[in-house]
mmCIF file of N, CA and C in Angstrom:
data_model
loop_
_atom_site.group_PDB
_atom_site.id
_atom_site.type_symbol
_atom_site.label_atom_id
_atom_site.label_comp_id
_atom_site.label_asym_id
_atom_site.label_seq_id
_atom_site.Cartn_x
_atom_site.Cartn_y
_atom_site.Cartn_z
ATOM 1 N N GLN A 1 -106.763 -136.281 48.516
ATOM 2 C CA GLN A 1 -106.780 -136.532 49.948
ATOM 3 C C GLN A 1 -108.021 -135.895 50.568
ATOM 4 N N VAL A 2 -108.427 -136.423 51.718
ATOM 5 C CA VAL A 2 -109.586 -135.901 52.424
ATOM 6 C C VAL A 2 -109.326 -134.462 52.849
ATOM 7 N N GLN A 3 -110.300 -133.606 52.587
ATOM 8 C CA GLN A 3 -110.188 -132.216 52.977
ATOM 9 C C GLN A 3 -111.556 -131.691 53.406
ATOM 10 N N LEU A 4 -111.573 -130.956 54.508
ATOM 11 C CA LEU A 4 -112.773 -130.309 55.014
ATOM 12 C C LEU A 4 -112.461 -128.833 55.207
ATOM 13 N N VAL A 5 -113.286 -127.974 54.636
ATOM 14 C CA VAL A 5 -113.042 -126.539 54.693
ATOM 15 C C VAL A 5 -114.286 -125.827 55.185
ATOM 16 N N GLU A 6 -114.184 -125.207 56.367
ATOM 17 C CA GLU A 6 -115.305 -124.477 56.947
ATOM 18 C C GLU A 6 -115.314 -123.022 56.484
ATOM 19 N N SER A 7 -116.499 -122.440 56.508
ATOM 20 C CA SER A 7 -116.657 -121.023 56.233
ATOM 21 C C SER A 7 -117.935 -120.536 56.893
ATOM 22 N N GLY A 8 -118.101 -119.230 56.973
ATOM 23 C CA GLY A 8 -119.338 -118.644 57.462
ATOM 24 C C GLY A 8 -119.287 -118.059 58.851
ATOM 25 N N GLY A 9 -118.176 -118.218 59.551
ATOM 26 C CA GLY A 9 -118.066 -117.651 60.876
ATOM 27 C C GLY A 9 -117.948 -116.141 60.836
ATOM 28 N N GLY A 10 -118.043 -115.532 62.009
ATOM 29 C CA GLY A 10 -117.931 -114.092 62.099
ATOM 30 C C GLY A 10 -118.422 -113.572 63.427
ATOM 31 N N LEU A 11 -118.585 -112.259 63.485
ATOM 32 C CA LEU A 11 -119.073 -111.569 64.679
ATOM 33 C C LEU A 11 -120.569 -111.344 64.554
ATOM 34 N N VAL A 12 -121.304 -111.698 65.596
ATOM 35 C CA VAL A 12 -122.758 -111.550 65.583
ATOM 36 C C VAL A 12 -123.236 -111.119 66.970
ATOM 37 N N GLN A 13 -124.321 -110.358 67.011
ATOM 38 C CA GLN A 13 -124.892 -109.917 68.277
ATOM 39 C C GLN A 13 -125.728 -111.022 68.921
ATOM 40 N N PRO A 14 -125.874 -110.982 70.242
ATOM 41 C CA PRO A 14 -126.754 -111.955 70.900
ATOM 42 C C PRO A 14 -128.141 -111.942 70.280
ATOM 43 N N GLY A 15 -128.691 -113.133 70.081
ATOM 44 C CA GLY A 15 -129.981 -113.270 69.437
ATOM 45 C C GLY A 15 -129.919 -113.366 67.926
ATOM 46 N N GLY A 16 -128.755 -113.143 67.359
ATOM 47 C CA GLY A 16 -128.577 -113.194 65.919
ATOM 48 C C GLY A 16 -128.372 -114.593 65.398
ATOM 49 N N SER A 17 -128.113 -114.677 64.091
ATOM 50 C CA SER A 17 -127.968 -115.960 63.411
ATOM 51 C C SER A 17 -126.747 -115.979 62.508
ATOM 52 N N LEU A 18 -126.218 -117.168 62.314
ATOM 53 C CA LEU A 18 -125.154 -117.426 61.349
ATOM 54 C C LEU A 18 -125.378 -118.800 60.753
ATOM 55 N N ARG A 19 -124.910 -118.993 59.529
ATOM 56 C CA ARG A 19 -124.899 -120.318 58.929
ATOM 57 C C ARG A 19 -123.482 -120.690 58.544
ATOM 58 N N LEU A 20 -122.997 -121.774 59.118
ATOM 59 C CA LEU A 20 -121.683 -122.294 58.796
ATOM 60 C C LEU A 20 -121.784 -123.339 57.700
ATOM 61 N N SER A 21 -120.761 -123.399 56.860
ATOM 62 C CA SER A 21 -120.686 -124.393 55.803
ATOM 63 C C SER A 21 -119.384 -125.171 55.919
ATOM 64 N N CYS A 22 -119.419 -126.417 55.511
ATOM 65 C CA CYS A 22 -118.231 -127.254 55.454
ATOM 66 C C CYS A 22 -118.230 -127.977 54.126
ATOM 67 N N ALA A 23 -117.274 -127.648 53.286
ATOM 68 C CA ALA A 23 -117.133 -128.276 51.977
ATOM 69 C C ALA A 23 -116.154 -129.441 52.078
ATOM 70 N N ALA A 24 -116.602 -130.618 51.667
ATOM 71 C CA ALA A 24 -115.804 -131.827 51.778
ATOM 72 C C ALA A 24 -115.324 -132.302 50.418
ATOM 73 N N SER A 25 -114.153 -132.919 50.404
ATOM 74 C CA SER A 25 -113.620 -133.513 49.182
ATOM 75 C C SER A 25 -112.691 -134.665 49.544
ATOM 76 N N GLY A 26 -112.433 -135.533 48.571
ATOM 77 C CA GLY A 26 -111.492 -136.616 48.762
ATOM 78 C C GLY A 26 -112.073 -137.909 49.298
ATOM 79 N N PHE A 27 -113.377 -137.965 49.456
ATOM 80 C CA PHE A 27 -114.037 -139.192 49.896
ATOM 81 C C PHE A 27 -115.491 -139.177 49.456
ATOM 82 N N THR A 28 -116.146 -140.316 49.605
ATOM 83 C CA THR A 28 -117.555 -140.420 49.223
ATOM 84 C C THR A 28 -118.398 -139.820 50.337
ATOM 85 N N PHE A 29 -118.644 -138.542 50.222
ATOM 86 C CA PHE A 29 -119.297 -137.753 51.266
ATOM 87 C C PHE A 29 -120.609 -138.372 51.744
ATOM 88 N N SER A 30 -121.432 -138.827 50.812
ATOM 89 C CA SER A 30 -122.756 -139.342 51.139
ATOM 90 C C SER A 30 -122.726 -140.611 51.987
ATOM 91 N N SER A 31 -121.578 -141.265 52.088
ATOM 92 C CA SER A 31 -121.451 -142.516 52.832
ATOM 93 C C SER A 31 -121.013 -142.331 54.283
ATOM 94 N N TYR A 32 -120.861 -141.099 54.725
ATOM 95 C CA TYR A 32 -120.309 -140.852 56.050
ATOM 96 C C TYR A 32 -121.145 -139.911 56.894
ATOM 97 N N THR A 33 -121.202 -140.243 58.175
ATOM 98 C CA THR A 33 -121.748 -139.326 59.161
ATOM 99 C C THR A 33 -120.845 -138.097 59.257
ATOM 100 N N MET A 34 -121.458 -136.935 59.384
ATOM 101 C CA MET A 34 -120.718 -135.689 59.520
ATOM 102 C C MET A 34 -121.069 -135.027 60.848
ATOM 103 N N ASN A 35 -120.100 -134.318 61.399
ATOM 104 C CA ASN A 35 -120.267 -133.708 62.711
ATOM 105 C C ASN A 35 -119.778 -132.269 62.727
ATOM 106 N N TRP A 36 -120.362 -131.508 63.638
ATOM 107 C CA TRP A 36 -119.824 -130.201 64.009
ATOM 108 C C TRP A 36 -119.396 -130.243 65.472
ATOM 109 N N TYR A 37 -118.181 -129.804 65.727
ATOM 110 C CA TYR A 37 -117.656 -129.620 67.069
ATOM 111 C C TYR A 37 -117.364 -128.144 67.280
ATOM 112 N N ARG A 38 -117.197 -127.769 68.541
ATOM 113 C CA ARG A 38 -116.735 -126.424 68.840
ATOM 114 C C ARG A 38 -115.803 -126.449 70.045
ATOM 115 N N GLN A 39 -114.948 -125.450 70.098
ATOM 116 C CA GLN A 39 -114.025 -125.323 71.213
ATOM 117 C C GLN A 39 -113.910 -123.859 71.616
ATOM 118 N N ALA A 40 -114.337 -123.575 72.833
ATOM 119 C CA ALA A 40 -114.227 -122.242 73.396
ATOM 120 C C ALA A 40 -112.895 -122.119 74.126
ATOM 121 N N PRO A 41 -112.393 -120.893 74.300
ATOM 122 C CA PRO A 41 -111.123 -120.699 74.995
ATOM 123 C C PRO A 41 -111.122 -121.332 76.384
ATOM 124 N N GLY A 42 -110.102 -122.126 76.673
ATOM 125 C CA GLY A 42 -109.971 -122.755 77.970
ATOM 126 C C GLY A 42 -110.891 -123.932 78.223
ATOM 127 N N LYS A 43 -111.623 -124.355 77.211
ATOM 128 C CA LYS A 43 -112.567 -125.448 77.382
ATOM 129 C C LYS A 43 -112.261 -126.613 76.451
ATOM 130 N N GLN A 44 -112.802 -127.762 76.791
ATOM 131 C CA GLN A 44 -112.664 -128.967 75.988
ATOM 132 C C GLN A 44 -113.473 -128.838 74.699
ATOM 133 N N ARG A 45 -112.972 -129.431 73.632
ATOM 134 C CA ARG A 45 -113.736 -129.484 72.399
ATOM 135 C C ARG A 45 -114.969 -130.361 72.617
ATOM 136 N N GLU A 46 -116.124 -129.874 72.183
ATOM 137 C CA GLU A 46 -117.362 -130.597 72.405
ATOM 138 C C GLU A 46 -118.114 -130.838 71.102
ATOM 139 N N LEU A 47 -118.806 -131.957 71.062
ATOM 140 C CA LEU A 47 -119.651 -132.288 69.923
ATOM 141 C C LEU A 47 -120.927 -131.464 69.991
ATOM 142 N N VAL A 48 -121.220 -130.751 68.923
ATOM 143 C CA VAL A 48 -122.383 -129.882 68.860
ATOM 144 C C VAL A 48 -123.548 -130.551 68.148
ATOM 145 N N ALA A 49 -123.272 -131.156 66.990
ATOM 146 C CA ALA A 49 -124.331 -131.735 66.182
ATOM 147 C C ALA A 49 -123.788 -132.821 65.277
ATOM 148 N N THR A 50 -124.647 -133.775 64.944
ATOM 149 C CA THR A 50 -124.311 -134.910 64.099
ATOM 150 C C THR A 50 -125.417 -135.130 63.083
ATOM 151 N N ILE A 51 -125.034 -135.500 61.872
ATOM 152 C CA ILE A 51 -126.022 -135.912 60.881
ATOM 153 C C ILE A 51 -125.527 -137.178 60.194
ATOM 154 N N THR A 52 -126.378 -138.202 60.154
ATOM 155 C CA THR A 52 -126.021 -139.487 59.576
ATOM 156 C C THR A 52 -126.256 -139.489 58.070
ATOM 157 N N THR A 53 -125.902 -140.608 57.448
ATOM 158 C CA THR A 53 -126.105 -140.756 56.009
ATOM 159 C C THR A 53 -127.578 -140.729 55.622
ATOM 160 N N SER A 54 -128.445 -141.125 56.542
ATOM 161 C CA SER A 54 -129.879 -141.130 56.280
ATOM 162 C C SER A 54 -130.566 -139.822 56.657
ATOM 163 N N GLY A 55 -129.802 -138.899 57.231
ATOM 164 C CA GLY A 55 -130.351 -137.610 57.598
ATOM 165 C C GLY A 55 -130.800 -137.485 59.033
ATOM 166 N N SER A 56 -130.592 -138.522 59.839
ATOM 167 C CA SER A 56 -130.915 -138.431 61.260
ATOM 168 C C SER A 56 -129.953 -137.482 61.951
ATOM 169 N N THR A 57 -130.456 -136.717 62.897
ATOM 170 C CA THR A 57 -129.646 -135.702 63.565
ATOM 171 C C THR A 57 -129.648 -135.873 65.073
ATOM 172 N N ASN A 58 -128.585 -135.399 65.690
ATOM 173 C CA ASN A 58 -128.462 -135.334 67.136
ATOM 174 C C ASN A 58 -127.777 -134.038 67.503
ATOM 175 N N TYR A 59 -128.145 -133.501 68.667
ATOM 176 C CA TYR A 59 -127.620 -132.217 69.106
ATOM 177 C C TYR A 59 -127.219 -132.256 70.570
ATOM 178 N N ALA A 60 -126.230 -131.456 70.903
ATOM 179 C CA ALA A 60 -125.920 -131.221 72.301
ATOM 180 C C ALA A 60 -127.098 -130.505 72.954
ATOM 181 N N ASP A 61 -127.343 -130.803 74.218
ATOM 182 C CA ASP A 61 -128.457 -130.177 74.923
ATOM 183 C C ASP A 61 -128.385 -128.652 74.894
ATOM 184 N N SER A 62 -127.187 -128.125 74.917
ATOM 185 C CA SER A 62 -127.001 -126.683 74.971
ATOM 186 C C SER A 62 -127.448 -125.952 73.709
ATOM 187 N N VAL A 63 -127.589 -126.680 72.601
ATOM 188 C CA VAL A 63 -127.962 -126.035 71.343
ATOM 189 C C VAL A 63 -129.289 -126.524 70.782
ATOM 190 N N LYS A 64 -129.893 -127.503 71.412
ATOM 191 C CA LYS A 64 -131.168 -128.051 70.955
ATOM 192 C C LYS A 64 -132.223 -126.963 70.840
ATOM 193 N N GLY A 65 -132.919 -126.959 69.725
ATOM 194 C CA GLY A 65 -133.956 -125.969 69.485
ATOM 195 C C GLY A 65 -133.453 -124.686 68.871
ATOM 196 N N ARG A 66 -132.132 -124.508 68.839
ATOM 197 C CA ARG A 66 -131.546 -123.291 68.286
ATOM 198 C C ARG A 66 -130.700 -123.549 67.040
ATOM 199 N N PHE A 67 -130.009 -124.688 67.011
ATOM 200 C CA PHE A 67 -129.127 -125.032 65.895
ATOM 201 C C PHE A 67 -129.748 -126.137 65.056
ATOM 202 N N THR A 68 -129.459 -126.121 63.761
ATOM 203 C CA THR A 68 -129.909 -127.162 62.855
ATOM 204 C C THR A 68 -128.765 -127.591 61.946
ATOM 205 N N ILE A 69 -128.460 -128.882 61.946
ATOM 206 C CA ILE A 69 -127.465 -129.427 61.038
ATOM 207 C C ILE A 69 -128.176 -130.008 59.820
ATOM 208 N N SER A 70 -127.598 -129.825 58.652
ATOM 209 C CA SER A 70 -128.160 -130.370 57.429
ATOM 210 C C SER A 70 -127.027 -130.709 56.469
ATOM 211 N N ARG A 71 -127.359 -131.449 55.421
ATOM 212 C CA ARG A 71 -126.345 -131.788 54.426
ATOM 213 C C ARG A 71 -126.936 -131.760 53.033
ATOM 214 N N ASP A 72 -126.097 -131.422 52.081
ATOM 215 C CA ASP A 72 -126.447 -131.448 50.673
ATOM 216 C C ASP A 72 -125.429 -132.356 50.003
ATOM 217 N N ASN A 73 -125.812 -133.600 49.786
ATOM 218 C CA ASN A 73 -124.876 -134.577 49.235
ATOM 219 C C ASN A 73 -124.435 -134.241 47.810
ATOM 220 N N ALA A 74 -125.296 -133.590 47.057
ATOM 221 C CA ALA A 74 -124.945 -133.196 45.699
ATOM 222 C C ALA A 74 -123.828 -132.162 45.683
ATOM 223 N N LYS A 75 -123.725 -131.386 46.755
ATOM 224 C CA LYS A 75 -122.692 -130.359 46.869
ATOM 225 C C LYS A 75 -121.561 -130.749 47.805
ATOM 226 N N ASN A 76 -121.628 -131.961 48.362
ATOM 227 C CA ASN A 76 -120.623 -132.422 49.329
ATOM 228 C C ASN A 76 -120.414 -131.408 50.446
ATOM 229 N N THR A 77 -121.511 -130.911 50.973
ATOM 230 C CA THR A 77 -121.451 -129.846 51.962
ATOM 231 C C THR A 77 -122.376 -130.135 53.140
ATOM 232 N N VAL A 78 -121.879 -129.865 54.336
ATOM 233 C CA VAL A 78 -122.687 -129.939 55.542
ATOM 234 C C VAL A 78 -122.800 -128.527 56.118
ATOM 235 N N TYR A 79 -123.970 -128.213 56.674
ATOM 236 C CA TYR A 79 -124.251 -126.886 57.187
ATOM 237 C C TYR A 79 -124.610 -126.931 58.662
ATOM 238 N N LEU A 80 -124.401 -125.819 59.322
ATOM 239 C CA LEU A 80 -124.895 -125.634 60.678
ATOM 240 C C LEU A 80 -125.566 -124.273 60.757
ATOM 241 N N GLN A 81 -126.888 -124.284 60.816
ATOM 242 C CA GLN A 81 -127.651 -123.058 60.989
ATOM 243 C C GLN A 81 -127.756 -122.764 62.475
ATOM 244 N N MET A 82 -127.304 -121.600 62.883
ATOM 245 C CA MET A 82 -127.273 -121.222 64.286
ATOM 246 C C MET A 82 -128.171 -120.006 64.495
ATOM 247 N N ASN A 83 -129.214 -120.180 65.276
ATOM 248 C CA ASN A 83 -130.151 -119.113 65.590
ATOM 249 C C ASN A 83 -130.135 -118.810 67.078
ATOM 250 N N SER A 84 -130.687 -117.670 67.438
ATOM 251 C CA SER A 84 -130.787 -117.254 68.839
ATOM 252 C C SER A 84 -129.457 -117.405 69.561
ATOM 253 N N LEU A 85 -128.417 -116.893 68.944
ATOM 254 C CA LEU A 85 -127.066 -117.082 69.468
ATOM 255 C C LEU A 85 -126.868 -116.395 70.812
ATOM 256 N N LYS A 86 -126.084 -117.049 71.654
ATOM 257 C CA LYS A 86 -125.783 -116.585 73.000
ATOM 258 C C LYS A 86 -124.283 -116.361 73.155
ATOM 259 N N PHE A 87 -123.903 -115.599 74.176
ATOM 260 C CA PHE A 87 -122.484 -115.391 74.465
ATOM 261 C C PHE A 87 -121.745 -116.718 74.586
ATOM 262 N N GLU A 88 -122.391 -117.705 75.186
ATOM 263 C CA GLU A 88 -121.793 -119.009 75.428
ATOM 264 C C GLU A 88 -121.510 -119.801 74.154
ATOM 265 N N ASP A 89 -122.050 -119.360 73.027
ATOM 266 C CA ASP A 89 -121.799 -120.032 71.755
ATOM 267 C C ASP A 89 -120.482 -119.606 71.120
ATOM 268 N N THR A 90 -119.836 -118.612 71.683
ATOM 269 C CA THR A 90 -118.554 -118.144 71.160
ATOM 270 C C THR A 90 -117.530 -119.271 71.211
ATOM 271 N N ALA A 91 -116.959 -119.599 70.063
ATOM 272 C CA ALA A 91 -116.014 -120.709 69.964
ATOM 273 C C ALA A 91 -115.487 -120.791 68.540
ATOM 274 N N VAL A 92 -114.468 -121.620 68.360
ATOM 275 C CA VAL A 92 -114.067 -122.037 67.025
ATOM 276 C C VAL A 92 -114.865 -123.287 66.692
ATOM 277 N N TYR A 93 -115.513 -123.276 65.551
ATOM 278 C CA TYR A 93 -116.347 -124.390 65.123
ATOM 279 C C TYR A 93 -115.625 -125.206 64.066
ATOM 280 N N TYR A 94 -115.642 -126.532 64.249
ATOM 281 C CA TYR A 94 -114.914 -127.447 63.377
ATOM 282 C C TYR A 94 -115.837 -128.475 62.744
ATOM 283 N N CYS A 95 -115.656 -128.709 61.478
ATOM 284 C CA CYS A 95 -116.291 -129.810 60.771
ATOM 285 C C CYS A 95 -115.452 -131.072 60.983
ATOM 286 N N HIS A 96 -116.118 -132.214 61.104
ATOM 287 C CA HIS A 96 -115.410 -133.460 61.410
ATOM 288 C C HIS A 96 -116.063 -134.664 60.735
ATOM 289 N N SER A 97 -115.203 -135.605 60.323
ATOM 290 C CA SER A 97 -115.665 -136.907 59.866
ATOM 291 C C SER A 97 -114.611 -137.954 60.199
ATOM 292 N N ARG A 98 -115.053 -139.181 60.354
ATOM 293 C CA ARG A 98 -114.145 -140.284 60.639
ATOM 294 C C ARG A 98 -114.168 -141.249 59.462
ATOM 295 N N ARG A 99 -113.006 -141.535 58.920
ATOM 296 C CA ARG A 99 -112.878 -142.395 57.756
ATOM 297 C C ARG A 99 -111.746 -143.388 57.950
ATOM 298 N N ARG A 100 -112.063 -144.666 57.843
ATOM 299 C CA ARG A 100 -111.085 -145.746 57.968
ATOM 300 C C ARG A 100 -110.258 -145.618 59.246
ATOM 301 N N GLY A 101 -110.943 -145.327 60.326
ATOM 302 C CA GLY A 101 -110.296 -145.235 61.619
ATOM 303 C C GLY A 101 -109.531 -143.952 61.878
ATOM 304 N N THR A 102 -109.605 -143.010 60.971
ATOM 305 C CA THR A 102 -108.892 -141.749 61.093
ATOM 306 C C THR A 102 -109.866 -140.584 61.178
ATOM 307 N N ASP A 103 -109.617 -139.680 62.109
ATOM 308 C CA ASP A 103 -110.426 -138.474 62.248
ATOM 309 C C ASP A 103 -109.915 -137.387 61.322
ATOM 310 N N TYR A 104 -110.853 -136.740 60.641
ATOM 311 C CA TYR A 104 -110.525 -135.630 59.762
ATOM 312 C C TYR A 104 -111.221 -134.374 60.249
ATOM 313 N N TRP A 105 -110.454 -133.287 60.282
ATOM 314 C CA TRP A 105 -110.938 -132.015 60.806
ATOM 315 C C TRP A 105 -110.721 -130.900 59.802
ATOM 316 N N GLY A 106 -111.653 -129.976 59.773
ATOM 317 C CA GLY A 106 -111.436 -128.753 59.039
ATOM 318 C C GLY A 106 -110.520 -127.824 59.818
ATOM 319 N N GLN A 107 -110.214 -126.687 59.238
ATOM 320 C CA GLN A 107 -109.306 -125.730 59.873
ATOM 321 C C GLN A 107 -109.983 -124.922 60.975
ATOM 322 N N GLY A 108 -111.296 -124.929 60.997
ATOM 323 C CA GLY A 108 -112.061 -124.200 61.987
ATOM 324 C C GLY A 108 -112.466 -122.818 61.512
ATOM 325 N N THR A 109 -113.604 -122.353 62.010
ATOM 326 C CA THR A 109 -114.068 -121.003 61.724
ATOM 327 C C THR A 109 -114.556 -120.364 63.023
ATOM 328 N N GLN A 110 -114.130 -119.142 63.265
ATOM 329 C CA GLN A 110 -114.412 -118.457 64.523
ATOM 330 C C GLN A 110 -115.813 -117.865 64.524
ATOM 331 N N VAL A 111 -116.557 -118.144 65.581
ATOM 332 C CA VAL A 111 -117.850 -117.515 65.826
ATOM 333 C C VAL A 111 -117.746 -116.732 67.125
ATOM 334 N N THR A 112 -118.008 -115.441 67.046
ATOM 335 C CA THR A 112 -117.960 -114.589 68.229
ATOM 336 C C THR A 112 -119.309 -113.919 68.418
ATOM 337 N N VAL A 113 -119.918 -114.150 69.570
ATOM 338 C CA VAL A 113 -121.206 -113.546 69.906
ATOM 339 C C VAL A 113 -120.932 -112.458 70.942
ATOM 340 N N SER A 114 -121.176 -111.225 70.561
ATOM 341 C CA SER A 114 -120.824 -110.099 71.415
ATOM 342 C C SER A 114 -121.708 -108.901 71.123
ATOM 343 N N SER A 115 -121.955 -108.097 72.173
ATOM 344 C CA SER A 115 -122.670 -106.839 72.014
ATOM 345 C C SER A 115 -121.761 -105.737 71.510
#
């Protein structure tokens, strides 16, 4: 069955960096667009970054220039490199893909930016 497992979250100081990973299984990873979403307390879940099968990327305006999404098809893994982190980046980050009309989500990984 389709499974997405995130890792790499944690506590980081403002201006610091983290790299999130999402390991995928149960489908042909290289054939699907992959996404990162995040949800902060009391806020709507928002799309942070997207990477297509060809490697094209898109980012939310709030993270442009600071975050980079990438994928390693040989490892069935998508990454989110987060630099210059701000308090506003604090959220649970989720890996996402849509397959045959169904949305698949990872369990989420907590990122906390704090002094």
